[in-house]
JSON list of N, CA and C in Angstrom, two decimals:
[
{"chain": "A", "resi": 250, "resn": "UNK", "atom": "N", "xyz": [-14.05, 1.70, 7.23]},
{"chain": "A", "resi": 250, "resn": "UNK", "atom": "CA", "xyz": [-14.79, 0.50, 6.89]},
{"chain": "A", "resi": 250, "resn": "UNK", "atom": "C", "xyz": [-16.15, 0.90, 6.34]},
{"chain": "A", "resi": 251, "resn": "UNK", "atom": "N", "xyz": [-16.61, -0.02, 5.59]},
{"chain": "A", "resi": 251, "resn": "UNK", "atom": "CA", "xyz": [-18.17, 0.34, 5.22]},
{"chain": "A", "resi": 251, "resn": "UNK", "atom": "C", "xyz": [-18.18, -0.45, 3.34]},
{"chain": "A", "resi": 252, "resn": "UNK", "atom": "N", "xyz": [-19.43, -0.30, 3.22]},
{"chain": "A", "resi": 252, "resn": "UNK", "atom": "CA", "xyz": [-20.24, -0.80, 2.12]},
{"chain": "A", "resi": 252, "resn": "UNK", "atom": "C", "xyz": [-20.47, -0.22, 1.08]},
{"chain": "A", "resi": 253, "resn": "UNK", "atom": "N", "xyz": [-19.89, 0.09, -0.29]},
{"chain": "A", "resi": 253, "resn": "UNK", "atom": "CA", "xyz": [-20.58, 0.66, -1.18]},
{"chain": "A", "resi": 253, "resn": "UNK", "atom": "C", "xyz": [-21.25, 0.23, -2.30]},
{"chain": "A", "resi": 254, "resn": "UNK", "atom": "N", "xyz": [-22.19, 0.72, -2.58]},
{"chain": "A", "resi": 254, "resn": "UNK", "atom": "CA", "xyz": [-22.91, 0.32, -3.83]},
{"chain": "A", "resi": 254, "resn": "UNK", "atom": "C", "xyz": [-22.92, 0.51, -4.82]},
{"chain": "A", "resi": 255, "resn": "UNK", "atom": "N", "xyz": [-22.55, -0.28, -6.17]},
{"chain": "A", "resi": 255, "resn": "UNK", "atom": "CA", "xyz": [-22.10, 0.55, -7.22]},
{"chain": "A", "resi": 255, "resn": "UNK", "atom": "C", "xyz": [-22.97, -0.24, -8.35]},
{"chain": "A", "resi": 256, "resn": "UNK", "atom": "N", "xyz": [-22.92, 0.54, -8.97]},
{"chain": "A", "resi": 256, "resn": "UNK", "atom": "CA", "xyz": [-23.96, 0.65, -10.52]},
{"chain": "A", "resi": 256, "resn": "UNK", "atom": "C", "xyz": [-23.79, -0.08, -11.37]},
{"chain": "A", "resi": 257, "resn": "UNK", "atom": "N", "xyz": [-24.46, -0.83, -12.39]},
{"chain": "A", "resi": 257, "resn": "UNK", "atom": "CA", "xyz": [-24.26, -1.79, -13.18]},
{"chain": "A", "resi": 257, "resn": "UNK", "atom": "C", "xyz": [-23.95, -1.35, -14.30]},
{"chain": "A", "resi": 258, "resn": "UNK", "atom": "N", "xyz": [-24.27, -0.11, -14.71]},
{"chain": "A", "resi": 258, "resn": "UNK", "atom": "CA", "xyz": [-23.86, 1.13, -16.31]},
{"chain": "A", "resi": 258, "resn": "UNK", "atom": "C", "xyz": [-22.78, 1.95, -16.02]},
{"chain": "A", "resi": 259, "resn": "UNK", "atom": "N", "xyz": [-22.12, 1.21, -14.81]},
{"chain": "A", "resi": 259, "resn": "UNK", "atom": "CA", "xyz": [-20.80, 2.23, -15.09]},
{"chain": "A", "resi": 259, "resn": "UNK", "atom": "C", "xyz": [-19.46, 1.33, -14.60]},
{"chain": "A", "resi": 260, "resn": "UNK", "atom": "N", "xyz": [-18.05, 2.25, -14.83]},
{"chain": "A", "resi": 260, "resn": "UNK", "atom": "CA", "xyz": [-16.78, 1.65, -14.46]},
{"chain": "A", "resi": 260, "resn": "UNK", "atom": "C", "xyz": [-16.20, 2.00, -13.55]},
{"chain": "A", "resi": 261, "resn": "UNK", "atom": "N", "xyz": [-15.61, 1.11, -12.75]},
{"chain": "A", "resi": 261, "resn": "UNK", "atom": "CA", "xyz": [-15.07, 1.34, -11.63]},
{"chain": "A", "resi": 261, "resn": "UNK", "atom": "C", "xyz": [-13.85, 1.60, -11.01]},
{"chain": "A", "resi": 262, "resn": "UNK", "atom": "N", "xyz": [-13.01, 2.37, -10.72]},
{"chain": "A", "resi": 262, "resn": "UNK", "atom": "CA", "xyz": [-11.86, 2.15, -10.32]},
{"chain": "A", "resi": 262, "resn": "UNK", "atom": "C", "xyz": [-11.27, 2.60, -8.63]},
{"chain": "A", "resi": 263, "resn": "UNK", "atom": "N", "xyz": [-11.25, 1.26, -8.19]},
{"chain": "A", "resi": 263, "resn": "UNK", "atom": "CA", "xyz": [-11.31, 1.66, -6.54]},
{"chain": "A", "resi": 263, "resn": "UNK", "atom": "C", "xyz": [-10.03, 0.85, -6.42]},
{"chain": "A", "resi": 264, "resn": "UNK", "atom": "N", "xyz": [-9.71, 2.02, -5.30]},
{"chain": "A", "resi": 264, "resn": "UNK", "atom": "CA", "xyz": [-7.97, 1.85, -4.35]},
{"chain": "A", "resi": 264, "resn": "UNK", "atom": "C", "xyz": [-8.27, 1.69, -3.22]},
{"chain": "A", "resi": 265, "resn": "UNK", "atom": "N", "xyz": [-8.31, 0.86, -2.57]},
{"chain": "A", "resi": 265, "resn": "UNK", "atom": "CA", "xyz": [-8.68, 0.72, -1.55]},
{"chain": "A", "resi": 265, "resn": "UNK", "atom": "C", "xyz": [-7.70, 0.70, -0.21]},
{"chain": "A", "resi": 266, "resn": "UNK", "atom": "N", "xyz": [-6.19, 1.29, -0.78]},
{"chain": "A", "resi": 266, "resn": "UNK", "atom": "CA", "xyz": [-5.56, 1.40, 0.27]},
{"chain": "A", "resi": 266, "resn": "UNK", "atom": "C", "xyz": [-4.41, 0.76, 0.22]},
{"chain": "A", "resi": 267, "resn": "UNK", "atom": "N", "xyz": [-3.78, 0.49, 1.10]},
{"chain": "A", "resi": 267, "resn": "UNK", "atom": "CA", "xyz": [-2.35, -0.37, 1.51]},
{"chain": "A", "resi": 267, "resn": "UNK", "atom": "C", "xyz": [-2.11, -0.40, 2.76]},
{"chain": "A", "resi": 268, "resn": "UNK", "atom": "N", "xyz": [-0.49, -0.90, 2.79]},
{"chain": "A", "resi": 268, "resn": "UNK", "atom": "CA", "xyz": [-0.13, -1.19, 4.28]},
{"chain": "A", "resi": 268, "resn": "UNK", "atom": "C", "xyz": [0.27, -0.04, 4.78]},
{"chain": "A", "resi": 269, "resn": "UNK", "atom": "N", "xyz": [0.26, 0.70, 6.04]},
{"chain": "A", "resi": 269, "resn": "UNK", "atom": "CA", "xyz": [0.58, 1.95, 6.28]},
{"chain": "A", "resi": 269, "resn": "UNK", "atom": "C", "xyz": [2.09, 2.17, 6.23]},
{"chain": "A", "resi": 270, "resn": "UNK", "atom": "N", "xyz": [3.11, 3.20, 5.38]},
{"chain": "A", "resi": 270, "resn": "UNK", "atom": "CA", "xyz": [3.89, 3.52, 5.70]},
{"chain": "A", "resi": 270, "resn": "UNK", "atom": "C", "xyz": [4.67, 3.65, 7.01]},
{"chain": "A", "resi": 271, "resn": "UNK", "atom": "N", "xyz": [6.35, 2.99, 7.19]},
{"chain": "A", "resi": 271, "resn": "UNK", "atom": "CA", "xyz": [6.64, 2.80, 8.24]},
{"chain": "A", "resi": 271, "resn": "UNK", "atom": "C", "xyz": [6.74, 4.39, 8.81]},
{"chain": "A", "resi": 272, "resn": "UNK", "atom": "N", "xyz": [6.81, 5.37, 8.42]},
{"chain": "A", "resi": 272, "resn": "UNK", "atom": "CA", "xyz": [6.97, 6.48, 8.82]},
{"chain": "A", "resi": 272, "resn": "UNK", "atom": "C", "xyz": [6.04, 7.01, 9.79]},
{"chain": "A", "resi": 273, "resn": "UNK", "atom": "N", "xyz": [4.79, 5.93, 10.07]},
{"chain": "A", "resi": 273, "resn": "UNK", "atom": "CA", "xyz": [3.79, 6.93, 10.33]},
{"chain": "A", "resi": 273, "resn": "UNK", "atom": "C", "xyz": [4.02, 6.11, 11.91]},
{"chain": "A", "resi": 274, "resn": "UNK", "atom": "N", "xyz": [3.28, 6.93, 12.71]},
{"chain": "A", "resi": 274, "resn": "UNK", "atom": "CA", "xyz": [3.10, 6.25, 14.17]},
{"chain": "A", "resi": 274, "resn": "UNK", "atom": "C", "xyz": [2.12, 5.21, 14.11]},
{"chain": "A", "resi": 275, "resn": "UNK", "atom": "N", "xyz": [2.12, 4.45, 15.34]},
{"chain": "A", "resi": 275, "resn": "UNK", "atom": "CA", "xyz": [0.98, 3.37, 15.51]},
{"chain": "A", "resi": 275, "resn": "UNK", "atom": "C", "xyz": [-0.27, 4.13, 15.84]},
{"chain": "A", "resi": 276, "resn": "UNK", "atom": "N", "xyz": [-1.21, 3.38, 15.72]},
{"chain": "A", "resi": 276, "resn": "UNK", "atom": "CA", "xyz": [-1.25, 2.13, 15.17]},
{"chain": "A", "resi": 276, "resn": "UNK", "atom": "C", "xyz": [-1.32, 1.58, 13.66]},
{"chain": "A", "resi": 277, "resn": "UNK", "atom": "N", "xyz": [-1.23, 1.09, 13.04]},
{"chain": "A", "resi": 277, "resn": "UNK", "atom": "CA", "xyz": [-0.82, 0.33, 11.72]},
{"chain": "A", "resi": 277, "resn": "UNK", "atom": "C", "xyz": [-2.00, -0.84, 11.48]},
{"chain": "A", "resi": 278, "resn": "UNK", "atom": "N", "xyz": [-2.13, -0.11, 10.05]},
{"chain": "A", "resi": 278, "resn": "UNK", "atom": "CA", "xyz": [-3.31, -0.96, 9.30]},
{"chain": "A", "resi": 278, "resn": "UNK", "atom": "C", "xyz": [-2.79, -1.71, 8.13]},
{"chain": "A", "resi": 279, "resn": "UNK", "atom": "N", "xyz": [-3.85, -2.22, 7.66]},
{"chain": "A", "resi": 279, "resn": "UNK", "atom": "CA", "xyz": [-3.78, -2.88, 6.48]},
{"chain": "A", "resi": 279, "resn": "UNK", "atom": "C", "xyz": [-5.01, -2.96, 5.89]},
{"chain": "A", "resi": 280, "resn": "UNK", "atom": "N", "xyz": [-5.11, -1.80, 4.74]},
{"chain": "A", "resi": 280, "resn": "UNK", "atom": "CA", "xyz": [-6.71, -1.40, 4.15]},
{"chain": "A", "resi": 280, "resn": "UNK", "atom": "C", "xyz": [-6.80, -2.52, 3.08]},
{"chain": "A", "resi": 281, "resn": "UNK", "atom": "N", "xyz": [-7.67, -2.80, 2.38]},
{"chain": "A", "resi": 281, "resn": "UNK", "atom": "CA", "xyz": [-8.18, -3.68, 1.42]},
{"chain": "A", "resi": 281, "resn": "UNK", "atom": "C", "xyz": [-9.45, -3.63, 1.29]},
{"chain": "A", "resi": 282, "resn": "UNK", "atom": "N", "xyz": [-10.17, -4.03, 0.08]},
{"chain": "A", "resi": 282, "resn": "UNK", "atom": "CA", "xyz": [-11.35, -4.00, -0.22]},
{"chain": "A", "resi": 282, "resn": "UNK", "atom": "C", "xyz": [-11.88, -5.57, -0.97]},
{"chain": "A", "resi": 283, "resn": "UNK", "atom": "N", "xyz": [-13.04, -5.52, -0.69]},
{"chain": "A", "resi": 283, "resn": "UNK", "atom": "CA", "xyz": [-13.51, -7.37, -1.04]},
{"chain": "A", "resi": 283, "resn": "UNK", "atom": "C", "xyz": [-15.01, -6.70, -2.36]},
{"chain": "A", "resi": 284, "resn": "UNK", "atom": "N", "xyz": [-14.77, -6.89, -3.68]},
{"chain": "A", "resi": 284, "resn": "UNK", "atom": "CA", "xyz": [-15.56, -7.06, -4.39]},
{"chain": "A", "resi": 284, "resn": "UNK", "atom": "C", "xyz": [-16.78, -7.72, -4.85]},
{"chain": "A", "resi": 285, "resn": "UNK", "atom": "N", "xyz": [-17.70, -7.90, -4.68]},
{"chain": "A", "resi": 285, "resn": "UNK", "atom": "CA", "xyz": [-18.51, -9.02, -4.64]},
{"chain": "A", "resi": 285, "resn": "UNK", "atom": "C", "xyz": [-19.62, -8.59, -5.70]},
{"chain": "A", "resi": 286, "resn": "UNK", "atom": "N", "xyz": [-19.57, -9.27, -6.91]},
{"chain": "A", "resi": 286, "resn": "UNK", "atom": "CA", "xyz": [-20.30, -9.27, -8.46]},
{"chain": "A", "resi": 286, "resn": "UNK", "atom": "C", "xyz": [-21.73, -9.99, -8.40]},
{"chain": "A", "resi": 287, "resn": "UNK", "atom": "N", "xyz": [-22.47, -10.28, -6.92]},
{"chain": "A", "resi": 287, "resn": "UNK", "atom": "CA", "xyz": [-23.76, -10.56, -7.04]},
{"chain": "A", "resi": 287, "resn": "UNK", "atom": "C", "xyz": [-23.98, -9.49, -7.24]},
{"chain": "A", "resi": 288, "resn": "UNK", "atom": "N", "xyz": [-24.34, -8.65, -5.79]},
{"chain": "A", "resi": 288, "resn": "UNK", "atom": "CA", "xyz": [-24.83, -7.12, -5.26]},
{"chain": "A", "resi": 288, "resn": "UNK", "atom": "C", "xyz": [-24.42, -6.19, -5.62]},
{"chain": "A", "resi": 289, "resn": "UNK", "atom": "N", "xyz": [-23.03, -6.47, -6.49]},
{"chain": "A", "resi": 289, "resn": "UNK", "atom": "CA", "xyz": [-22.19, -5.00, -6.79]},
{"chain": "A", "resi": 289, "resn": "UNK", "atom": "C", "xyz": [-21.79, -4.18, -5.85]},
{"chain": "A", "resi": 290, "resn": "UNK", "atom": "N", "xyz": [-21.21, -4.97, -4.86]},
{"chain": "A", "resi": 290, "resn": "UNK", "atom": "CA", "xyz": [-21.01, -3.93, -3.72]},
{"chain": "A", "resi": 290, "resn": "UNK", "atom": "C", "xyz": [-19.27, -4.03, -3.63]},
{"chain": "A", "resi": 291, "resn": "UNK", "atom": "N", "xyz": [-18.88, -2.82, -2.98]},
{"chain": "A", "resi": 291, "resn": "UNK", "atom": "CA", "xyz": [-17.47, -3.26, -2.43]},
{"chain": "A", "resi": 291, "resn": "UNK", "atom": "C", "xyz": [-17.54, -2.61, -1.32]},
{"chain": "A", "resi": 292, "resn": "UNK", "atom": "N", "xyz": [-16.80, -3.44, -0.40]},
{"chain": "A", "resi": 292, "resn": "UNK", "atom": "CA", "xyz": [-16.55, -3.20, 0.57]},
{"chain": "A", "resi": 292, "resn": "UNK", "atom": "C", "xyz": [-15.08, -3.53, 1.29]},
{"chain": "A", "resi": 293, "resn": "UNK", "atom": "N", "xyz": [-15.16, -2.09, 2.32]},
{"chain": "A", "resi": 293, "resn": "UNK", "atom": "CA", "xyz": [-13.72, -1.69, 2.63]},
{"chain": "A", "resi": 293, "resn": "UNK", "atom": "C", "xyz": [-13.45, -1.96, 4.01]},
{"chain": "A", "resi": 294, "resn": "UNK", "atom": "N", "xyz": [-12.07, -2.47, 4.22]},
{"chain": "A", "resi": 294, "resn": "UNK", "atom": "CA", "xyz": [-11.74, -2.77, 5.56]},
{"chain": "A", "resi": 294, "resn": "UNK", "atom": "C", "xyz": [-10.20, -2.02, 6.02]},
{"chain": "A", "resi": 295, "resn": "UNK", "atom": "N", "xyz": [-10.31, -2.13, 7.18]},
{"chain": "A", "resi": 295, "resn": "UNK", "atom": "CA", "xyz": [-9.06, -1.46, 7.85]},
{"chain": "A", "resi": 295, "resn": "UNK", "atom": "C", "xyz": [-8.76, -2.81, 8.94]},
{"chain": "A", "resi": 296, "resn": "UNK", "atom": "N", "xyz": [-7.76, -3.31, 9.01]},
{"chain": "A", "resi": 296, "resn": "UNK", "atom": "CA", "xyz": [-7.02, -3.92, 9.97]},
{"chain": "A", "resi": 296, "resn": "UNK", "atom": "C", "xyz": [-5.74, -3.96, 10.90]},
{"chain": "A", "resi": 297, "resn": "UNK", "atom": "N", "xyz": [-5.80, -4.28, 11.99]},
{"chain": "A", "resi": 297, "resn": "UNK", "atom": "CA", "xyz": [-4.46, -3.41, 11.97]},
{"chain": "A", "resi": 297, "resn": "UNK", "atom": "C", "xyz": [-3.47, -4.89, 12.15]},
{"chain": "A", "resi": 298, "resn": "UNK", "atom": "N", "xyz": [-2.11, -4.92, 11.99]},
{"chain": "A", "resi": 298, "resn": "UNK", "atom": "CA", "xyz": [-0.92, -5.20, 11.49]},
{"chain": "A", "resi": 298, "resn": "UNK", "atom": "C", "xyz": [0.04, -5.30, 12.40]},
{"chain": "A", "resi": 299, "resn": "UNK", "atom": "N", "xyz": [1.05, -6.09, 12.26]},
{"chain": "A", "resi": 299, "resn": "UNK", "atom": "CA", "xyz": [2.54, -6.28, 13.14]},
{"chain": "A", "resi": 299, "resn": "UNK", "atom": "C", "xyz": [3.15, -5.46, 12.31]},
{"chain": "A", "resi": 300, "resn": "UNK", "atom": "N", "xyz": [2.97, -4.49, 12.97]},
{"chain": "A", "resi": 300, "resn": "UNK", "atom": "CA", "xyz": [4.68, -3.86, 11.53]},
{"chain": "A", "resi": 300, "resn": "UNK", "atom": "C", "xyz": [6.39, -4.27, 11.82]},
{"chain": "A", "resi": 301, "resn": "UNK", "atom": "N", "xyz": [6.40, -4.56, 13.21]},
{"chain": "A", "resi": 301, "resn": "UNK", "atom": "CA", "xyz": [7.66, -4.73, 13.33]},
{"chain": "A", "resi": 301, "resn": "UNK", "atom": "C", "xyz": [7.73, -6.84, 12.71]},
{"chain": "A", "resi": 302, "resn": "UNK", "atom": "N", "xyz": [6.88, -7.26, 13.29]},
{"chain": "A", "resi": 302, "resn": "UNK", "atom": "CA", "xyz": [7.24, -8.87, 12.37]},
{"chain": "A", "resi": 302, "resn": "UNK", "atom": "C", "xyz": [7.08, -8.69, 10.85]},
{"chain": "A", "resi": 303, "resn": "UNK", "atom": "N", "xyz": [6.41, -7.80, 10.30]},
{"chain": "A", "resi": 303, "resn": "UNK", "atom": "CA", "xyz": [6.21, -7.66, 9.01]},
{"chain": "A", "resi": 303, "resn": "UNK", "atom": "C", "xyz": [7.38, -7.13, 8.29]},
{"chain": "A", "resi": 304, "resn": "UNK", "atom": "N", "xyz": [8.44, -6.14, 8.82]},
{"chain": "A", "resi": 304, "resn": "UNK", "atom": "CA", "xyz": [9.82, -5.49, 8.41]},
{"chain": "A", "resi": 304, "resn": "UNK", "atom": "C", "xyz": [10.15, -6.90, 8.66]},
{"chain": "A", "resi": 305, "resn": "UNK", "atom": "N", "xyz": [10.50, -7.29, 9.87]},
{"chain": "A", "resi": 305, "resn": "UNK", "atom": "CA", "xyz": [11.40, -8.14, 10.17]},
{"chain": "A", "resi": 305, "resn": "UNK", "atom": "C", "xyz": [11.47, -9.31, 9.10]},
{"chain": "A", "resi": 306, "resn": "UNK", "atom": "N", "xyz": [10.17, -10.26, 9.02]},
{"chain": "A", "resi": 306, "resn": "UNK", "atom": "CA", "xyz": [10.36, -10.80, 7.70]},
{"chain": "A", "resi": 306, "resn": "UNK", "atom": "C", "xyz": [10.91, -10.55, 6.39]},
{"chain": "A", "resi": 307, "resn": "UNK", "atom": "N", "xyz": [10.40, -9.56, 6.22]},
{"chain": "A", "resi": 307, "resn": "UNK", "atom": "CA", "xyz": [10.62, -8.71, 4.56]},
{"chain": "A", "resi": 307, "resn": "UNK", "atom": "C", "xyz": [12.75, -8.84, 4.71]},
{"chain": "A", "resi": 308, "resn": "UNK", "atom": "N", "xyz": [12.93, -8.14, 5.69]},
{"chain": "A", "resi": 308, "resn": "UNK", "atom": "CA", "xyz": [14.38, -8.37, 5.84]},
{"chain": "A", "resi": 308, "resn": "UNK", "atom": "C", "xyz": [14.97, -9.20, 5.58]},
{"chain": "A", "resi": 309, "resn": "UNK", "atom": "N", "xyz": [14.54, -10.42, 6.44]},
{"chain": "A", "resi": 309, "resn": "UNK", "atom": "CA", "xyz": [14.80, -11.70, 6.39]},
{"chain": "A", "resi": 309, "resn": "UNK", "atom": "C", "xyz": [14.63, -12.30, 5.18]},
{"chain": "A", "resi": 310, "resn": "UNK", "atom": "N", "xyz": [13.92, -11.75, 4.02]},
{"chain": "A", "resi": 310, "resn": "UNK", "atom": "CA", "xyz": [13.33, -12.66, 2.72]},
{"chain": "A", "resi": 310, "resn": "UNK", "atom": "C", "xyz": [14.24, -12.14, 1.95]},
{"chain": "A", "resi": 311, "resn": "UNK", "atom": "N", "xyz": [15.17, -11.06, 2.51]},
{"chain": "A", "resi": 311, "resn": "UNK", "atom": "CA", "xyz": [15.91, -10.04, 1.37]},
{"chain": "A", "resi": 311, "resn": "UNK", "atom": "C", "xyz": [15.09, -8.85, 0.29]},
{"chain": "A", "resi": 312, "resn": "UNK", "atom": "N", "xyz": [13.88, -8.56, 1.11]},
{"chain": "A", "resi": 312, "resn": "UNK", "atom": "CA", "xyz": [13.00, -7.56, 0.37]},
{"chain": "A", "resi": 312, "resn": "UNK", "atom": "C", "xyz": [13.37, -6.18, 0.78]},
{"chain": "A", "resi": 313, "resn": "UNK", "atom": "N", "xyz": [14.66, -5.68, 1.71]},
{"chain": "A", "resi": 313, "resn": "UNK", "atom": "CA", "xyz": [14.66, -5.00, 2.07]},
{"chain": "A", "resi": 313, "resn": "UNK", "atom": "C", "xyz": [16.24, -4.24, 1.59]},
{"chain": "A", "resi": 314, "resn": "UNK", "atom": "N", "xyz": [16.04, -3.10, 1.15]},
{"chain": "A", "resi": 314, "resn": "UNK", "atom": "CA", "xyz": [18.08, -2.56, 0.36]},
{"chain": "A", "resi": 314, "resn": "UNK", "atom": "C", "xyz": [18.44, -1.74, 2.06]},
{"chain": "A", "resi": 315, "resn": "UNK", "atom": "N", "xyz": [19.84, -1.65, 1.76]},
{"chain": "A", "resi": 315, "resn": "UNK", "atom": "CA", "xyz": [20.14, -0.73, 2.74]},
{"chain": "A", "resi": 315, "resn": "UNK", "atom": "C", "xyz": [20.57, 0.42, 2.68]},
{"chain": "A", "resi": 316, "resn": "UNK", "atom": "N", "xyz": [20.86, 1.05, 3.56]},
{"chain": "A", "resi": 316, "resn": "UNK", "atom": "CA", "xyz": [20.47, 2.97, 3.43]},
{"chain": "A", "resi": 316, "resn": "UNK", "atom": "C", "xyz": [21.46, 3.69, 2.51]},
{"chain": "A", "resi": 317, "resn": "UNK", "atom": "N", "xyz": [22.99, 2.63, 2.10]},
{"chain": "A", "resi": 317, "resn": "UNK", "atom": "CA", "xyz": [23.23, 3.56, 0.97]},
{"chain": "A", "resi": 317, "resn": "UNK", "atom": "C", "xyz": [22.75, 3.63, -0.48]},
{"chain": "A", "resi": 318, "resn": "UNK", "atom": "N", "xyz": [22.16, 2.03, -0.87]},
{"chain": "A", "resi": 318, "resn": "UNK", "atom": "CA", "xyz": [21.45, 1.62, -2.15]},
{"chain": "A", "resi": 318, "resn": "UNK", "atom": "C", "xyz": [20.07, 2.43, -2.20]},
{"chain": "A", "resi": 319, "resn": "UNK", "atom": "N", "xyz": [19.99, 3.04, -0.76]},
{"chain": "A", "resi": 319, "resn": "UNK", "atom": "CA", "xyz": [18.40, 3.46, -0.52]},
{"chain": "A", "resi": 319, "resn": "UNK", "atom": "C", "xyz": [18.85, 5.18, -1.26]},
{"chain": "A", "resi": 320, "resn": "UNK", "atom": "N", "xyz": [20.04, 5.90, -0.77]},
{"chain": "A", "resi": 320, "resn": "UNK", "atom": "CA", "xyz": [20.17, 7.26, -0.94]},
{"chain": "A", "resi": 320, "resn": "UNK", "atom": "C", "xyz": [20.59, 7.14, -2.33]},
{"chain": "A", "resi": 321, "resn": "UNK", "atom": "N", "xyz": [21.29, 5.85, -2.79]},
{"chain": "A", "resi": 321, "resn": "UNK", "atom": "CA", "xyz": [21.44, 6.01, -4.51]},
{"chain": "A", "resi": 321, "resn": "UNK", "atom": "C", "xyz": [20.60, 5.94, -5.22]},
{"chain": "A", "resi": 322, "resn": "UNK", "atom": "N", "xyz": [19.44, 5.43, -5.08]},
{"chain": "A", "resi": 322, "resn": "UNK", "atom": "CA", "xyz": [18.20, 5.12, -5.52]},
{"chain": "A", "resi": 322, "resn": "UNK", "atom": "C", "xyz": [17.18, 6.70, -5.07]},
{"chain": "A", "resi": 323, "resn": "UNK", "atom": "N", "xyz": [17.45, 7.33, -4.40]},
{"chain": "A", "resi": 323, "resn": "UNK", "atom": "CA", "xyz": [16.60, 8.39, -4.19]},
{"chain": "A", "resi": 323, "resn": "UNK", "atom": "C", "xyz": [17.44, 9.59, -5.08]},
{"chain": "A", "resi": 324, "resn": "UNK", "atom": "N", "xyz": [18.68, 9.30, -5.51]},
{"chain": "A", "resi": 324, "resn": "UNK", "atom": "CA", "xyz": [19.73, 10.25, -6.19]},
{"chain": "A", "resi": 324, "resn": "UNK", "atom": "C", "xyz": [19.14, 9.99, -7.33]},
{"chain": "A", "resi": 325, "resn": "UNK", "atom": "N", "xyz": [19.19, 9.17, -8.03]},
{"chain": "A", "resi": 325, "resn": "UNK", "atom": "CA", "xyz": [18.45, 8.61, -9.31]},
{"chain": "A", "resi": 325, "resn": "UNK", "atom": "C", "xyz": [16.98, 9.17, -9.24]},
{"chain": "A", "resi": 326, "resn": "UNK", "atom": "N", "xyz": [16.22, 9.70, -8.68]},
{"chain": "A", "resi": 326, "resn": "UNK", "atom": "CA", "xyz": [15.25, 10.07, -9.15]},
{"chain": "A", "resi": 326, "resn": "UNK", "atom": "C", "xyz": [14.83, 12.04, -8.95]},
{"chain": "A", "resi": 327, "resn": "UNK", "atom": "N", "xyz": [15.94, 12.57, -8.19]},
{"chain": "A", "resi": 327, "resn": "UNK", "atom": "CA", "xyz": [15.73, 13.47, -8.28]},
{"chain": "A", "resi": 327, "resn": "UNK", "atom": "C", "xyz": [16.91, 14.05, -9.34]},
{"chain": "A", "resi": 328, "resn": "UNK", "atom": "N", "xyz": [17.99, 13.26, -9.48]},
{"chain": "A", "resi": 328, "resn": "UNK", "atom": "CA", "xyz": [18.65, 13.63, -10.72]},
{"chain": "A", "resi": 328, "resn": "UNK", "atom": "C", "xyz": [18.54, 13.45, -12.29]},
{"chain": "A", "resi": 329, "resn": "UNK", "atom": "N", "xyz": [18.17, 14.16, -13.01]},
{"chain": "A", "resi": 329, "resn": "UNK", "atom": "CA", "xyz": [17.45, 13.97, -14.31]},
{"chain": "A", "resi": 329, "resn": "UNK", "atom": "C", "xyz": [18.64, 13.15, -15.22]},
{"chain": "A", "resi": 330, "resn": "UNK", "atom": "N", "xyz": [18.30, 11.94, -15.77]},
{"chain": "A", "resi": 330, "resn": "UNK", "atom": "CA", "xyz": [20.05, 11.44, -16.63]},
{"chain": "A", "resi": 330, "resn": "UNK", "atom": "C", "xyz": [20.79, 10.76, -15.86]},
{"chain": "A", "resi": 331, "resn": "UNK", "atom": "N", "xyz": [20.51, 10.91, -14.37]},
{"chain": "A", "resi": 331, "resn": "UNK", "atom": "CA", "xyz": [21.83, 10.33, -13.51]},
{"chain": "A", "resi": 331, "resn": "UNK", "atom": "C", "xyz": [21.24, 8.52, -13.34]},
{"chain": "A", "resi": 332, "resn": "UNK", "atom": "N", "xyz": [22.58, 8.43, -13.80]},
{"chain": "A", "resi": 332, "resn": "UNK", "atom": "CA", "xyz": [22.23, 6.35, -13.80]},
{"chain": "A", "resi": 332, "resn": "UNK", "atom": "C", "xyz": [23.58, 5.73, -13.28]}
]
């Protein structure tokens, strides 16, 4: 978290993060950053997250493939041509 200050003669390009990969252990965030064009400041946050209601939805919405569409889809990218 925190405040930065940025310059009016220059360009910016800030990432401010994402939702943490399910791979990782808890606890589980959700980074983002809030821009604000008075002060020129951005500022960054960390929050933390339901990951299991957050899968669970995504499932439920149909945002989610399953593990053989998942290994065909990972075949496709380490195979050069393969479609």
């Amino acid at each position: 978290d925190g405040v930065v200050k940025l310059r009016s003669d220059r360009e910016y390009f800030v990432n401010p993060g994402s939702l943490d990969a399910s791979r990782k252990q808890a606890p589980k965030f959700a980074e983002f950053a809030l821009f604000d064009s008075g002060p020129m400041t951005v500022e960054f946050f960390r929050v933390p997250y339901d990951d299991m209601l957050t899968e669970a939805k995504a499932a439920g919405a149909g945002y989610r493939i399953g593990p053989w569409r998942d290994r065909f889809y990972a075949l496709q990218r380490k195979v050069p041509g393969f479609r």
